[in-house]
mmCIF file of C-alpha atoms and ligand atoms in Angstrom:
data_model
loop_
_atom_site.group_PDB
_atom_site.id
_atom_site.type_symbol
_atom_site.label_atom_id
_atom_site.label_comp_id
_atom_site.label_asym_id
_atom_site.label_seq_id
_atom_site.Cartn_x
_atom_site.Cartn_y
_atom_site.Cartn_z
ATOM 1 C CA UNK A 14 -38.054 46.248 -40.416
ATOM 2 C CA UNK A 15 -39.199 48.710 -42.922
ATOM 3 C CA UNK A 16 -43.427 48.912 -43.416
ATOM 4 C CA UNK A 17 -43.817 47.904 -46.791
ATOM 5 C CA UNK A 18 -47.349 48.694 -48.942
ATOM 6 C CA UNK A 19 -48.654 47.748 -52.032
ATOM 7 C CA UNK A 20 -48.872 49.959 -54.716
ATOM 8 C CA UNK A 21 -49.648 49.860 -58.880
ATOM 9 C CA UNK A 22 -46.840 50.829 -60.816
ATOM 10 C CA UNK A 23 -47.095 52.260 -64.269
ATOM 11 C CA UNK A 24 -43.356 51.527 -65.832
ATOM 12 C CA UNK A 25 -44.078 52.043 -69.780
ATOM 13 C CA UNK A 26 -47.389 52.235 -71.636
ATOM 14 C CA UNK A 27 -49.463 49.026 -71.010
ATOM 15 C CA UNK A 28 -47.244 48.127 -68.669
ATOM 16 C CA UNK A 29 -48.591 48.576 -64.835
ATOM 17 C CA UNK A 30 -47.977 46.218 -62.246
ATOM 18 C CA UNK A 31 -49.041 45.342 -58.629
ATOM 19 C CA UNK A 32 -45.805 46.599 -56.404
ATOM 20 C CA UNK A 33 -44.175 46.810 -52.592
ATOM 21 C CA UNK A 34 -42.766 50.647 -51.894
ATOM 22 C CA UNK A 35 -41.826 51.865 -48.815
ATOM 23 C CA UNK A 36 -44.526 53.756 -46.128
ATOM 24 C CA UNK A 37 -44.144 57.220 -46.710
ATOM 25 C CA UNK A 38 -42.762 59.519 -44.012
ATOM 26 C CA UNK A 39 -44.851 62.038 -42.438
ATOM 27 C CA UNK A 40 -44.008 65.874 -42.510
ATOM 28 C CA UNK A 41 -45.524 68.156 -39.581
ATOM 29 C CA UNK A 42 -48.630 69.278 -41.755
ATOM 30 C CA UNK A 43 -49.645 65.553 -43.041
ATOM 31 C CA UNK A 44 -51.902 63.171 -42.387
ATOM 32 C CA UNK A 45 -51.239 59.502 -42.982
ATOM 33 C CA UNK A 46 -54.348 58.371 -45.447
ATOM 34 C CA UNK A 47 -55.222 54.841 -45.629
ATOM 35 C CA UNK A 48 -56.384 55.124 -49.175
ATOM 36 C CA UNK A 49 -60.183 53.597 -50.023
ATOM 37 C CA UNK A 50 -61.644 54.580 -52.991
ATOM 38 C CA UNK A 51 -59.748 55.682 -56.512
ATOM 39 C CA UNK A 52 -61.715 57.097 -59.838
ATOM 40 C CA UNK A 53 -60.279 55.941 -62.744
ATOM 41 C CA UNK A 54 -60.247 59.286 -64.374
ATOM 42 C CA UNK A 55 -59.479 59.415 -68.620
ATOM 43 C CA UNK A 56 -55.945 60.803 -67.750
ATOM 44 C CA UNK A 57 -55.204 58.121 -65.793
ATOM 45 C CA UNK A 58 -55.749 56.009 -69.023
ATOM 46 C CA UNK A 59 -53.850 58.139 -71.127
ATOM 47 C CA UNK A 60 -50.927 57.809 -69.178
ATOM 48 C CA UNK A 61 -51.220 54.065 -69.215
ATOM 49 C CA UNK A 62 -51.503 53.803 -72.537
ATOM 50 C CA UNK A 63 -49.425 55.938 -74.097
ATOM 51 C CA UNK A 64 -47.222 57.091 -71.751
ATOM 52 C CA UNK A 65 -48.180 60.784 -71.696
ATOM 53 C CA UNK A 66 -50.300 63.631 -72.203
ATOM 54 C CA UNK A 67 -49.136 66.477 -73.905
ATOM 55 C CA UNK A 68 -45.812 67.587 -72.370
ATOM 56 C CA UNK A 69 -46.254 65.649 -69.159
ATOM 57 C CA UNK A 70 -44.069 62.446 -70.031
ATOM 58 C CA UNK A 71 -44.179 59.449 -67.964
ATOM 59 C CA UNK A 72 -40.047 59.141 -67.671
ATOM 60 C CA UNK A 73 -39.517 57.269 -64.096
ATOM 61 C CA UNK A 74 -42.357 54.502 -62.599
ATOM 62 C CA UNK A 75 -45.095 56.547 -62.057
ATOM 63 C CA UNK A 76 -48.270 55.453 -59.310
ATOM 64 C CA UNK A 77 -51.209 56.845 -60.911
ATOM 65 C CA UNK A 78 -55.132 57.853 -59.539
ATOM 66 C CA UNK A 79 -56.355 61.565 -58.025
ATOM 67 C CA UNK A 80 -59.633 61.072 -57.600
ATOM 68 C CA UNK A 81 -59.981 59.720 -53.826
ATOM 69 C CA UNK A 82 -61.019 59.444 -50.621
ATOM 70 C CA UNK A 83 -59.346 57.285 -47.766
ATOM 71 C CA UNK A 84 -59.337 57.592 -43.884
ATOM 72 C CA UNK A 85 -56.886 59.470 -41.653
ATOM 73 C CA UNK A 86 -55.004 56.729 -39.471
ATOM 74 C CA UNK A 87 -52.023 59.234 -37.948
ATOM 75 C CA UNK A 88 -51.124 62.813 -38.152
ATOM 76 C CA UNK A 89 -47.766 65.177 -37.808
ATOM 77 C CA UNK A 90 -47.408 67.237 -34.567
ATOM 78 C CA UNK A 91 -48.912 70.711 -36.423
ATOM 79 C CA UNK A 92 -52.138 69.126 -37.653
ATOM 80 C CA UNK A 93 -55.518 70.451 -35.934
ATOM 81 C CA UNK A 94 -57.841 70.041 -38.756
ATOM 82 C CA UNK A 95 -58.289 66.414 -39.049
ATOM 83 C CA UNK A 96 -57.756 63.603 -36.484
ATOM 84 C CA UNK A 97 -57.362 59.925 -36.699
ATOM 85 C CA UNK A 98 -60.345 57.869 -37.610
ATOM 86 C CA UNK A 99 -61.986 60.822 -39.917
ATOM 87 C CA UNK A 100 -63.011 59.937 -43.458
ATOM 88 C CA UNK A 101 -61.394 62.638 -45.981
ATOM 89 C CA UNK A 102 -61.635 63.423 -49.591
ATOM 90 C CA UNK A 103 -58.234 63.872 -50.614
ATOM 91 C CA UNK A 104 -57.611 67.528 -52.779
ATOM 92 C CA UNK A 105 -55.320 66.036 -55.158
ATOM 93 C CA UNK A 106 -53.098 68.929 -55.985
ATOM 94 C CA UNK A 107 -51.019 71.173 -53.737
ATOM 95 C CA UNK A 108 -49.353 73.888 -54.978
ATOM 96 C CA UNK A 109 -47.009 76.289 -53.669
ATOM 97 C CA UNK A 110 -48.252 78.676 -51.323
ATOM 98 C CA UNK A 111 -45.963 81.315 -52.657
ATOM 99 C CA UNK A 112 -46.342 82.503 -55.967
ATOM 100 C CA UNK A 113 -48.631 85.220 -57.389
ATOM 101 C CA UNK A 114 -51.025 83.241 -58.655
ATOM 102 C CA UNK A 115 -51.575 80.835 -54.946
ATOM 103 C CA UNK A 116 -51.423 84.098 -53.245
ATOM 104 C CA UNK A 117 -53.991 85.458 -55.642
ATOM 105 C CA UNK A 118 -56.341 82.654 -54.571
ATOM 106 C CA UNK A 119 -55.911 81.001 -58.030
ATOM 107 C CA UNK A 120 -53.677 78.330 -57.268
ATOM 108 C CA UNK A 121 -55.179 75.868 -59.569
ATOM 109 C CA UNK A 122 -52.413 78.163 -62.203
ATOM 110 C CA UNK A 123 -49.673 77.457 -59.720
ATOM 111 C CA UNK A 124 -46.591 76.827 -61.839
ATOM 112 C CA UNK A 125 -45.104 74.886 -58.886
ATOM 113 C CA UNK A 126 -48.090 72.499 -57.903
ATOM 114 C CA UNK A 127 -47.629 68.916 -57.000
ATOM 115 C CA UNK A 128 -50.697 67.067 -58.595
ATOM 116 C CA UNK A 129 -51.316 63.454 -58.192
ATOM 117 C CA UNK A 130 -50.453 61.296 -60.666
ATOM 118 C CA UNK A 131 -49.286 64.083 -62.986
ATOM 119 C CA UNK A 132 -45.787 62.854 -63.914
ATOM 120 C CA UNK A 133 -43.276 63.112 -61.932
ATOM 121 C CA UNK A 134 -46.193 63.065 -58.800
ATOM 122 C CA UNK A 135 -47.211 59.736 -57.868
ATOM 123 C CA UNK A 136 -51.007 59.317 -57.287
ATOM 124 C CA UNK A 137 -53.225 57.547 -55.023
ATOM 125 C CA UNK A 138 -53.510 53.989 -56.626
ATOM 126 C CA UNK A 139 -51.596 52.380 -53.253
ATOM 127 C CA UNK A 140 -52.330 51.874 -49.684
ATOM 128 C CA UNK A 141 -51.303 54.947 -47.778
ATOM 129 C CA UNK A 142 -50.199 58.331 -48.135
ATOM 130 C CA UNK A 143 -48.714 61.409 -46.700
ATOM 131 C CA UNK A 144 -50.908 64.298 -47.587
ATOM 132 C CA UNK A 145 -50.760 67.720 -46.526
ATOM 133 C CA UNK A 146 -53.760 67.745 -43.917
ATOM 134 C CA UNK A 147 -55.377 71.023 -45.149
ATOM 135 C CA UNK A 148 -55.880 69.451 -48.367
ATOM 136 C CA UNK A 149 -57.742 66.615 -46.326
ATOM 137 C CA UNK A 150 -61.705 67.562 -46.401
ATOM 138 C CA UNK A 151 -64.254 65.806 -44.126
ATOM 139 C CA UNK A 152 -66.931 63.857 -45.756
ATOM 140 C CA UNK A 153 -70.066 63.633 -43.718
ATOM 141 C CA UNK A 154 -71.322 59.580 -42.417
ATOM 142 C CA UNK A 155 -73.982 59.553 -44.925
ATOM 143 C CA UNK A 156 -71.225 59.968 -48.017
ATOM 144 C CA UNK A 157 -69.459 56.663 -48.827
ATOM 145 C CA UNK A 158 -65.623 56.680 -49.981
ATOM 146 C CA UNK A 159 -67.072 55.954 -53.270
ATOM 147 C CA UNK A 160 -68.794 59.256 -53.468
ATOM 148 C CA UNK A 161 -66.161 60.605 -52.083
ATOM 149 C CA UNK A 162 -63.769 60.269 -54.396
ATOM 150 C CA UNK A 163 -66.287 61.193 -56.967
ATOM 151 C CA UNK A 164 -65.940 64.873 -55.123
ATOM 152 C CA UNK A 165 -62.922 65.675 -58.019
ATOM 153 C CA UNK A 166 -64.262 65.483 -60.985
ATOM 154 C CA UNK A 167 -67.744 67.038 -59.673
ATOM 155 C CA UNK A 168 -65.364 69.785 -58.447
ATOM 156 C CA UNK A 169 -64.238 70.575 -61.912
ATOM 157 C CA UNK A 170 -67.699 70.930 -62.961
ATOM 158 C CA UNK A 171 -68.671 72.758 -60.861
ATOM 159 C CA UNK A 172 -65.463 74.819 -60.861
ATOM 160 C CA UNK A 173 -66.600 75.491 -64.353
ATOM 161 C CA UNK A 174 -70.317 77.190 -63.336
ATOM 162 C CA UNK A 175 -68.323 79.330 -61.466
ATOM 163 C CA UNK A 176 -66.028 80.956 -63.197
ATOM 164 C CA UNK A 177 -68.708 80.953 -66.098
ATOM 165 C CA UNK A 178 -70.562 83.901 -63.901
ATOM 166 C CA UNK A 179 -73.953 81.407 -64.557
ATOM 167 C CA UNK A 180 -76.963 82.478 -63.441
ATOM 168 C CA UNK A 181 -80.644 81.304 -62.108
ATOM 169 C CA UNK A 182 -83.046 80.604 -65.012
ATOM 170 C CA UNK A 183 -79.916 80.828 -67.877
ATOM 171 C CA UNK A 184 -80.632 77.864 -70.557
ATOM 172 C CA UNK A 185 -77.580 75.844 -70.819
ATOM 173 C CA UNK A 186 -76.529 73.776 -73.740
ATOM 174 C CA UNK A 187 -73.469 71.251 -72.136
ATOM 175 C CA UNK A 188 -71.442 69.223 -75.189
ATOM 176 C CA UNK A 189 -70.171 65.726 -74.018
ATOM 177 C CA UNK A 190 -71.746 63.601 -71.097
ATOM 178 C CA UNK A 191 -68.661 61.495 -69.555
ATOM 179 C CA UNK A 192 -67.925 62.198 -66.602
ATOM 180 C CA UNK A 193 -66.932 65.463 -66.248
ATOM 181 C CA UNK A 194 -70.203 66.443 -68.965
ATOM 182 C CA UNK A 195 -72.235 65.313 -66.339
ATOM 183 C CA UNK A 196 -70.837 66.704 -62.970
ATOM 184 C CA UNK A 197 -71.185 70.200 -64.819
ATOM 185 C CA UNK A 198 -74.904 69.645 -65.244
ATOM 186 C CA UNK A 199 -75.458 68.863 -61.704
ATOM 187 C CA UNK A 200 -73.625 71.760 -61.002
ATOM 188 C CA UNK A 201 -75.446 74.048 -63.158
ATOM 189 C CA UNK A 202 -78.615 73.293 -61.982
ATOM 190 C CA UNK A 203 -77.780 73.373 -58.617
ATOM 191 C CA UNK A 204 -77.028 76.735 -59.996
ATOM 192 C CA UNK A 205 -80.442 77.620 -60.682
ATOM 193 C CA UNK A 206 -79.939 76.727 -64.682
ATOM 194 C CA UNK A 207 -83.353 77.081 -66.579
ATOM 195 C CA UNK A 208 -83.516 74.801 -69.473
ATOM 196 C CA UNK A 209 -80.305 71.889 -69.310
ATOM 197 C CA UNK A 210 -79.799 70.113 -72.978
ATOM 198 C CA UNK A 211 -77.057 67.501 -72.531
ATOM 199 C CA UNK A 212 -75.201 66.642 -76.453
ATOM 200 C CA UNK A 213 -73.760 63.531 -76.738
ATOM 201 C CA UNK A 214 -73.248 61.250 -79.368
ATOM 202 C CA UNK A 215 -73.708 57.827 -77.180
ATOM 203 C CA UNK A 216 -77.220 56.946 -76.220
ATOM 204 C CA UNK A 217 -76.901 55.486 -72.714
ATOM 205 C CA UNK A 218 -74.931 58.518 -71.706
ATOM 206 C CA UNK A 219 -77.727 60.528 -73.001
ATOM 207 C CA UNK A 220 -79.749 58.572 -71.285
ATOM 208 C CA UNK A 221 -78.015 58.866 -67.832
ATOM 209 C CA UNK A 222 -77.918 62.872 -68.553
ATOM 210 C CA UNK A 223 -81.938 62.288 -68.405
ATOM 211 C CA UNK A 224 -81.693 60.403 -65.540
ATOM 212 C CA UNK A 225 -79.685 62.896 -63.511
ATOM 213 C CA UNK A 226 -81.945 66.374 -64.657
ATOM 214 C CA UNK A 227 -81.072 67.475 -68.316
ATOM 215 C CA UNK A 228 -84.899 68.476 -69.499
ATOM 216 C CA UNK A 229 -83.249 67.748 -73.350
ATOM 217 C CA UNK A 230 -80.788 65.627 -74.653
ATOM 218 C CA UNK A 231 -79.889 65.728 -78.125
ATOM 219 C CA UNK A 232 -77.476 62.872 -79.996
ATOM 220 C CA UNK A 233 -75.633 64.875 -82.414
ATOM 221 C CA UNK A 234 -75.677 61.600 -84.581
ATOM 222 C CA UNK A 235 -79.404 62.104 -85.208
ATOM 223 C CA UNK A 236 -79.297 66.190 -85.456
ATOM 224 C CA UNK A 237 -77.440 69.092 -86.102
ATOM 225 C CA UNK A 238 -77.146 69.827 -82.342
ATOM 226 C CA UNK A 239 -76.978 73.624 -83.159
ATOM 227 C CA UNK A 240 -80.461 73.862 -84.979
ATOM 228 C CA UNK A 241 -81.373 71.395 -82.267
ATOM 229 C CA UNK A 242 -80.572 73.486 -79.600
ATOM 230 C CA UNK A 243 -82.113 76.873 -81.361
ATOM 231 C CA UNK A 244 -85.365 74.928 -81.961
ATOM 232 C CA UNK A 245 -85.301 75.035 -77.661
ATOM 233 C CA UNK A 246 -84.159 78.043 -77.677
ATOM 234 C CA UNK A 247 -87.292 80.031 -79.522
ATOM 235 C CA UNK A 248 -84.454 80.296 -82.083
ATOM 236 C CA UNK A 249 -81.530 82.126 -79.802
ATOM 237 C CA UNK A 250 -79.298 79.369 -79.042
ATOM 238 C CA UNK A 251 -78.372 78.629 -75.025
ATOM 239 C CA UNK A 252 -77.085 81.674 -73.072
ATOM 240 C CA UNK A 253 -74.310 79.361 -71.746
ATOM 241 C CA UNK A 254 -72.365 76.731 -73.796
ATOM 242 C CA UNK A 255 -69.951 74.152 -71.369
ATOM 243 C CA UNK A 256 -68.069 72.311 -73.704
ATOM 244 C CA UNK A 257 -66.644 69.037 -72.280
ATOM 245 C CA UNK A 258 -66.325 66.902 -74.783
ATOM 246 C CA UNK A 259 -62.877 67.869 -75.570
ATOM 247 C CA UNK A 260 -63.023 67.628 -79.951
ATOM 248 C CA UNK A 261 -62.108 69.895 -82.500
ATOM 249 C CA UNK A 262 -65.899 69.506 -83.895
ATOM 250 C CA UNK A 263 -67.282 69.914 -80.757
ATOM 251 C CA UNK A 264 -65.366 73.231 -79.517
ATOM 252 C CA UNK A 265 -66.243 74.870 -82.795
ATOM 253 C CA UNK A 266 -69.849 73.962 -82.597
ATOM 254 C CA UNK A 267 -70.303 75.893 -79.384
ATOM 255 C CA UNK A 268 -70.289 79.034 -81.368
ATOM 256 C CA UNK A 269 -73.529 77.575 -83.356
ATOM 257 C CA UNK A 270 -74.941 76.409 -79.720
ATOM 258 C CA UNK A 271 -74.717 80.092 -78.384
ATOM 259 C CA UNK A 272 -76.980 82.605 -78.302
ATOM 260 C CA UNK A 273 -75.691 86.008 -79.273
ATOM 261 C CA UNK A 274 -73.833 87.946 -75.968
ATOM 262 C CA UNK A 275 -73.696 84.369 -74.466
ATOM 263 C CA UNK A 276 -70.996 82.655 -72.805
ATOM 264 C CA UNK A 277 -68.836 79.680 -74.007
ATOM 265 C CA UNK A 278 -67.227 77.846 -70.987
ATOM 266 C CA UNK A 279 -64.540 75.471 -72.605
ATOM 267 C CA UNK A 280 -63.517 72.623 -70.255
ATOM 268 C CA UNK A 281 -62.210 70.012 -72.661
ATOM 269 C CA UNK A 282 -58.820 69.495 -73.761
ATOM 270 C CA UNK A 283 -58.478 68.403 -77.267
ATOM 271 C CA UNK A 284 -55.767 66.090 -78.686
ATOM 272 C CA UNK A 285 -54.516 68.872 -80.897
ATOM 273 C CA UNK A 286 -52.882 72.035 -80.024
ATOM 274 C CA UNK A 287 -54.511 74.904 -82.187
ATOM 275 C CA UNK A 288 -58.197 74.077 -83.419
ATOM 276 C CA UNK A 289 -59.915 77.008 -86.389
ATOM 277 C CA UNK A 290 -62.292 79.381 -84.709
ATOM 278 C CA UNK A 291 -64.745 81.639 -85.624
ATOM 279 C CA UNK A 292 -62.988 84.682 -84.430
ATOM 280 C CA UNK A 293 -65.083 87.352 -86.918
ATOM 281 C CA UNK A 294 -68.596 85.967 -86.137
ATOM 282 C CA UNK A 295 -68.079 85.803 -82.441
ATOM 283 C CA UNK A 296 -66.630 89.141 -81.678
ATOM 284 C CA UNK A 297 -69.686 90.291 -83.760
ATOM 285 C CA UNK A 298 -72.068 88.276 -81.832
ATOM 286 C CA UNK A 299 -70.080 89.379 -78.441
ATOM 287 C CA UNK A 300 -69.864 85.705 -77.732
ATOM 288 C CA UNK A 301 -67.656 85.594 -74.394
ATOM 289 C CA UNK A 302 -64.959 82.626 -73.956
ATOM 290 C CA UNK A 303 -64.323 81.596 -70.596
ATOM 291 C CA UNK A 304 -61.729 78.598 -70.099
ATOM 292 C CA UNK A 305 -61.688 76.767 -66.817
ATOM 293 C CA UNK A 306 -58.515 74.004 -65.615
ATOM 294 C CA UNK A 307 -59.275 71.700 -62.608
ATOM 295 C CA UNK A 308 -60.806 73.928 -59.749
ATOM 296 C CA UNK A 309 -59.841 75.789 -57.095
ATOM 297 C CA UNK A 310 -60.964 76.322 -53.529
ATOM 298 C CA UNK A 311 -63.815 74.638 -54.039
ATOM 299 C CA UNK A 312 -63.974 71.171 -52.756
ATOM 300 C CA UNK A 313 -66.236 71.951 -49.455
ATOM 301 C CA UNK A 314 -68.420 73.418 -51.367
ATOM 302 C CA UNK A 315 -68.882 70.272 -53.585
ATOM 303 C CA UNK A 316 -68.671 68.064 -50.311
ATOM 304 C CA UNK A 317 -71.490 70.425 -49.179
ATOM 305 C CA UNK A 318 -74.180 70.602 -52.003
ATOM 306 C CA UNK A 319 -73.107 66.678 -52.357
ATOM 307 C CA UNK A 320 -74.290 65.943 -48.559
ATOM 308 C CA UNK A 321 -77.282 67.936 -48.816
ATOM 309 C CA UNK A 322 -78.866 66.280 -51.849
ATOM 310 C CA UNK A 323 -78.616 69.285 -53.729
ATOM 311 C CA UNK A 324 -76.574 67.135 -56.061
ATOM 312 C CA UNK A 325 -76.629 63.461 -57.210
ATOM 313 C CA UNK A 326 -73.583 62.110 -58.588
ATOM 314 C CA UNK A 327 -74.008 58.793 -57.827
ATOM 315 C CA UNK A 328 -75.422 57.626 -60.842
ATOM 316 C CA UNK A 329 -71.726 58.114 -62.560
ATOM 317 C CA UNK A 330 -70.548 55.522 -60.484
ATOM 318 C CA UNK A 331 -71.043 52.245 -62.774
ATOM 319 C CA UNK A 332 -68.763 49.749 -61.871
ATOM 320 C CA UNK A 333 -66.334 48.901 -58.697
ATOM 321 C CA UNK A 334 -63.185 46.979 -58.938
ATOM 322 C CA UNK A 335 -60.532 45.849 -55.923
ATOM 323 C CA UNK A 336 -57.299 47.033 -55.766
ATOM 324 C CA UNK A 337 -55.832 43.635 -56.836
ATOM 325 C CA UNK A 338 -58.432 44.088 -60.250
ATOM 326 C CA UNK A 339 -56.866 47.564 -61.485
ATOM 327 C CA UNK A 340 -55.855 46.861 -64.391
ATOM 328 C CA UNK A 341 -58.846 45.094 -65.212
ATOM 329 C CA UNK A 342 -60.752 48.465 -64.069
ATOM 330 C CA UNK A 343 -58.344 50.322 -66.475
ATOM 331 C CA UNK A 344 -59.547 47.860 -69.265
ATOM 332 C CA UNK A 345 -63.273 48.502 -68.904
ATOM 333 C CA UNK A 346 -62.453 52.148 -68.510
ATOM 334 C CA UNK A 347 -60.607 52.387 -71.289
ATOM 335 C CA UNK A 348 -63.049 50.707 -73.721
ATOM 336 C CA UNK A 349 -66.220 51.823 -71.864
ATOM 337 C CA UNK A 350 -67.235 48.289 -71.821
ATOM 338 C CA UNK A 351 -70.566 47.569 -70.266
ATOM 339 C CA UNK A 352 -71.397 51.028 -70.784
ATOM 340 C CA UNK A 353 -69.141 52.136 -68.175
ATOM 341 C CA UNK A 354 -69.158 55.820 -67.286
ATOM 342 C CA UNK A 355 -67.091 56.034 -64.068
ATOM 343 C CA UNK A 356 -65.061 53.350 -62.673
ATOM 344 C CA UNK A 357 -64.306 52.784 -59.041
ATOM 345 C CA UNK A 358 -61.482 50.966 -57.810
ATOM 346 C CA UNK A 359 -61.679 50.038 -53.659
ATOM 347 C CA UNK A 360 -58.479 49.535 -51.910
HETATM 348 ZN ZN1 ZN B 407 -59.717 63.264 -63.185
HETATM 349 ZN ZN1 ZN B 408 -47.939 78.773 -56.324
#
């Protein structure tokens, strides 16, 4: 008889349920992942409650989670870089191999990429998968599954520093500090970043930004963030804006946050499409926009400065759930009860 597993099945918004699917088949490159440890990320609770994001439309039952880590338990006949028994953070997307943009080593642009839980892609809320091995990545003993799957949202943080062309002793101003807020100030100063003011507008999460190394934080409740932040500044604003926050108001106050010939990094994705700009101002002020989307060969690197202590993300992590508690996890995620930042769900 058939292997069946357990899986959690998102069939229409609000509606997710606790499932049996088949064992997936192994092609020559996979591993076989017994699955351990899923992030709830804030697109997985789009999805669940509304049934999409954007243009991706949740059409056909959809398994969602991509932020994970699991243990390899079998692998095809052409797999030499991972063996049964190793404990893997899991690269969520996998894209083509082919096209200009994967040959030009930015295959996070891939038109063709399969990413977890990105409709139609199932994700990693179930017991097993099949999972090309070369996006498998060792984790070290002293990393637990839980900070292993919290390598993919510090990747896109870090991601961020570099594309942003940051360097040692730059003051960086980062808007919003969820999740992804957060990873990016780890990874700017294990960039060398001089001063680190973390905005926010919710005082434990300002709090936690103190916690993990921002030397300001500012509620944008209480201040204008972008006198704030020029107060700091000797009056210049931050030579490097990372907005993460993902708001209209928010996006269009990095141009107050930046210092003139500074650099805007712009992470979030806002609800709407087109948001107003400053367009005159900036090109006089030479402000540069950089825009960064999930990462890109970058994932040992993270696993790296994550091992070495060169990075802490383990304050993030704020509550756990099991598997058969998901959509309980997706509740307190959802409504950031109990503070919750990041939540964890063990399988
Ligand atoms: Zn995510
Ligand atoms: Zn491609």
């Amino acid at each position: 008889m058939e292997k069946k597993i357990k899986a959690f099945i998102l069939h229409s918004p609000g509606d997710m349920r606790l499932e049996e699917i088949a064992m997936p088949q192994l092609s020559p490159d996979d591993a076989l992942v017994k699955v351990k440890s899923v992030g709830v990320c804030g697109s997985d609770v789009h999805y669940y409650r509304n049934g999409r994001i954007g243009s991706f439309i949740v059409k056909d039952p959809l398994i969602l989670g991509h932020e994970c880590s699991g243990e390899v338990v079998s692998v095809g006949p052409d797999v030499k870089n991972v063996k049964p028994g190793d404990r893997v953070v899991m690269e969520p997307g996998i894209p083509c191999r082919k096209c200009w943009y994967c040959k030009n080593g930015r295959y996070n642009m891939c038109p063709d990429i399969v990413f977890m839980a990105t409709p139609p892609h199932h994700g990693s809320m179930v017991e097993y998968m099949a999972w090309p091995a070369d996006f498998l990545f060792k984790m070290p003993d002293s990393m637990s599954f839980q900070e292993g799957a919290l390598v993919e949202p510090f990747a896109v943080g870090l991601f961020s520093t570099r594309r942003s062309g940051l360097y040692p002793s730059a003051s960086v101003a980062i808007l919003g500090a969820g999740p992804i807020g957060l990873s990016a100030l780890e990874a700017v100063k294990a960039m060398g970043a001089g001063q680190v003011i973390s905005i926010d507008v919710i005082p434990n999460r300002l709090e936690l930004a103190r916690q993990m190394g921002a030397t300001h934080v500012i509620n944008a409740k209480e201040k204008n963030a972008g006198q704030a932040v020029k107060e700091l500044t000797n009056g210049e604003g931050a030579h490097f804006v990372f907005e993460t926050a993902g708001s209209d108001m928010t996006i269009q106050q990095t141009v107050e946050i930046v210092r003139d010939g500074g650099t805007v990094v712009l992470l979030g994705l806002p609800p709407q499409l087109e948001i107003k700009m400053p367009i005159v101002e900036s090109v006089i002020r030479e402000v540069n926009f950089v825009t960064s989307f999930r990462y890109c060969n970058i994932f040992e690197e993270a696993i790296t400065l994550m091992a070495h202590g060169k990075v802490n993300l383990k304050p993030l992590l704020t509550h756990e759930f099991a598997f058969k508690d998901t959509l309980e996890a997706f509740d307190v995620s959802e409504h950031q009860k109990d503070s919750a930042v990041k939540v964890m769900i063990n399988i």
